[in-house]
Short mmCIF file of C-alpha atoms in Angstrom, two decimals:
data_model
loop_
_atom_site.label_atom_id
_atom_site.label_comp_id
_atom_site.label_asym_id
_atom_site.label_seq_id
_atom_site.Cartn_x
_atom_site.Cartn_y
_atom_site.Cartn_z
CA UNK A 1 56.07 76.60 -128.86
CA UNK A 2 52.25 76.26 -128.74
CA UNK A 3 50.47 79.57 -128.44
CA UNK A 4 47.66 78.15 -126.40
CA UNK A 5 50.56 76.56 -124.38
CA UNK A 6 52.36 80.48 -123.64
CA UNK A 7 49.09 81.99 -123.08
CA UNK A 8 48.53 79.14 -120.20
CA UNK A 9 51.87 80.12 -118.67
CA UNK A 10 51.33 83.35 -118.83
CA UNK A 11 48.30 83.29 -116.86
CA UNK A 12 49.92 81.16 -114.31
CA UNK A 13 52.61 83.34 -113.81
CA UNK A 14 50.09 86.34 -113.56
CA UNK A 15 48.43 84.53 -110.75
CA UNK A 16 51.36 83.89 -108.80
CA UNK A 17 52.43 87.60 -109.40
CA UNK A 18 49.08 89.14 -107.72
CA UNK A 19 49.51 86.46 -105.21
CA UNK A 20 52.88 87.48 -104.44
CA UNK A 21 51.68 91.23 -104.29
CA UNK A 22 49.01 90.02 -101.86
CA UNK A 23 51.40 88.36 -99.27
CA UNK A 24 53.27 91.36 -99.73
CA UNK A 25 50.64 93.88 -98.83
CA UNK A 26 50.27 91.56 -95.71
CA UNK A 27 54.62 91.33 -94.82
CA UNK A 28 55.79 92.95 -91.88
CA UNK A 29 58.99 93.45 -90.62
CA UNK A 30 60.75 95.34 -87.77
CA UNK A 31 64.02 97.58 -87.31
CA UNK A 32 65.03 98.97 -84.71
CA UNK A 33 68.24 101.02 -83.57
CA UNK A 34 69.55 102.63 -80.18
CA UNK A 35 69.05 99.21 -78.54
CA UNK A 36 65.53 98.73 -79.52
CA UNK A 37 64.59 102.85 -78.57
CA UNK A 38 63.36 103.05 -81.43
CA UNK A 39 61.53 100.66 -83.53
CA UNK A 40 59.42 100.76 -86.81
CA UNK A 41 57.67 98.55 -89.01
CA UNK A 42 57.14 97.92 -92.39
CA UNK A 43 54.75 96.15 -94.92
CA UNK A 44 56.42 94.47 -98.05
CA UNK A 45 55.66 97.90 -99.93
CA UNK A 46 57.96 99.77 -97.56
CA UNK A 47 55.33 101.95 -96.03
CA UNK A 48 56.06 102.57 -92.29
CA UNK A 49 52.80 101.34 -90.68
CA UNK A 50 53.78 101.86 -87.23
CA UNK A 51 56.87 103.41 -84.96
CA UNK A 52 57.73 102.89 -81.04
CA UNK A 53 59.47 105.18 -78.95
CA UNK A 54 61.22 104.27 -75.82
CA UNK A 55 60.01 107.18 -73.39
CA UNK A 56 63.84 107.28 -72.47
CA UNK A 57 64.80 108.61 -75.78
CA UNK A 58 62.19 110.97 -75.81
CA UNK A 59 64.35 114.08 -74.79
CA UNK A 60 63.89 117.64 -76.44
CA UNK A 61 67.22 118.76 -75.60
CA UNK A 62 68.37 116.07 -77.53
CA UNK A 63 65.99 115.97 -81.30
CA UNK A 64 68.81 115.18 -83.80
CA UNK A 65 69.81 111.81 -81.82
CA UNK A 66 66.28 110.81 -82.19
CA UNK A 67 65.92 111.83 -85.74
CA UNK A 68 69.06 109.56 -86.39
CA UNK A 69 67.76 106.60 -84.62
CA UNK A 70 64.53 106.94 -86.54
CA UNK A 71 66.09 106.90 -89.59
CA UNK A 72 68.77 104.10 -88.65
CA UNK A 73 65.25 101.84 -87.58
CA UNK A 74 63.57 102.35 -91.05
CA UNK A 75 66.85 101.45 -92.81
CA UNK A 76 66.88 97.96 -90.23
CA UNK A 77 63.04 97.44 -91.35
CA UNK A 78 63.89 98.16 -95.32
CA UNK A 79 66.66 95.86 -95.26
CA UNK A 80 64.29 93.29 -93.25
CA UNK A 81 61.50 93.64 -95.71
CA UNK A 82 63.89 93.27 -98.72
CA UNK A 83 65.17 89.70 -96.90
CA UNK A 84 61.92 88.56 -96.58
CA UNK A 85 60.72 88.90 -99.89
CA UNK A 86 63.83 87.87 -101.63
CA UNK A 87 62.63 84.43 -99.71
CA UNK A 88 58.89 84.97 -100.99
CA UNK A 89 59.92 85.70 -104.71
CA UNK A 90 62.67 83.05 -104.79
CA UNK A 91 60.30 80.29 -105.64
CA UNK A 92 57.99 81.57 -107.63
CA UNK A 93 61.07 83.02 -109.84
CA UNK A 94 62.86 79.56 -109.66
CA UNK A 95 65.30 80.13 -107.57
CA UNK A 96 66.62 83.56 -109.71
CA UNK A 97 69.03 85.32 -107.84
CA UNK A 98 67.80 88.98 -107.94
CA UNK A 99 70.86 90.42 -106.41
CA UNK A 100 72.03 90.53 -110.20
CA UNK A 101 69.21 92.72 -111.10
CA UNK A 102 70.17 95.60 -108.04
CA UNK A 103 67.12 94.06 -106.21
#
């Protein structure tokens, strides 16, 4: 193979890989739990950039239930967010099924 040829490629795929990480910065997805009570969202990076409560669920004698549903929402969200950019990276990876990889 042609040097020149590999560098070329190489460049190309580093373009589509900060293009990819820009689309992902911009992803969002939602989970929820307890019937929608509780519901987060996500960016591609799995940062939770925003959570809402249903005032009904919102009941201090009650903490751990909330706690749970919390938790059960940001699973939904991560499992969302790994979904949508198995679709994203799918094509500029050629169709390379990352489930083999644990991804």
């Amino acid at each position: 193979m042609n040097p020149f040829e590999f560098l070329k490629n190489t460049q190309a795929i580093k373009e589509q890989s900060e293009k990819l990480q820009q689309e992902l910065a911009e992803l969002r997805a939602e989970g929820s739990s307890g019937g929608r009570m509780v519901t987060v969202t996500l960016n591609g990076k799995f940062e939770m950039i925003d959570i809402k409560l249903d005032p009904i669920c919102v009941d201090n004698r009650d903490v751990k239930m909330l706690e749970d549903l919390i938790v059960a929402a940001h699973k939904n969200a991560c499992d969302n967010v790994q979904e949508m950019i198995k679709a994203k990276s799918s094509s500029l990876l050629g169709g390379i099924d990352l489930s083999q990889f644990g991804i």
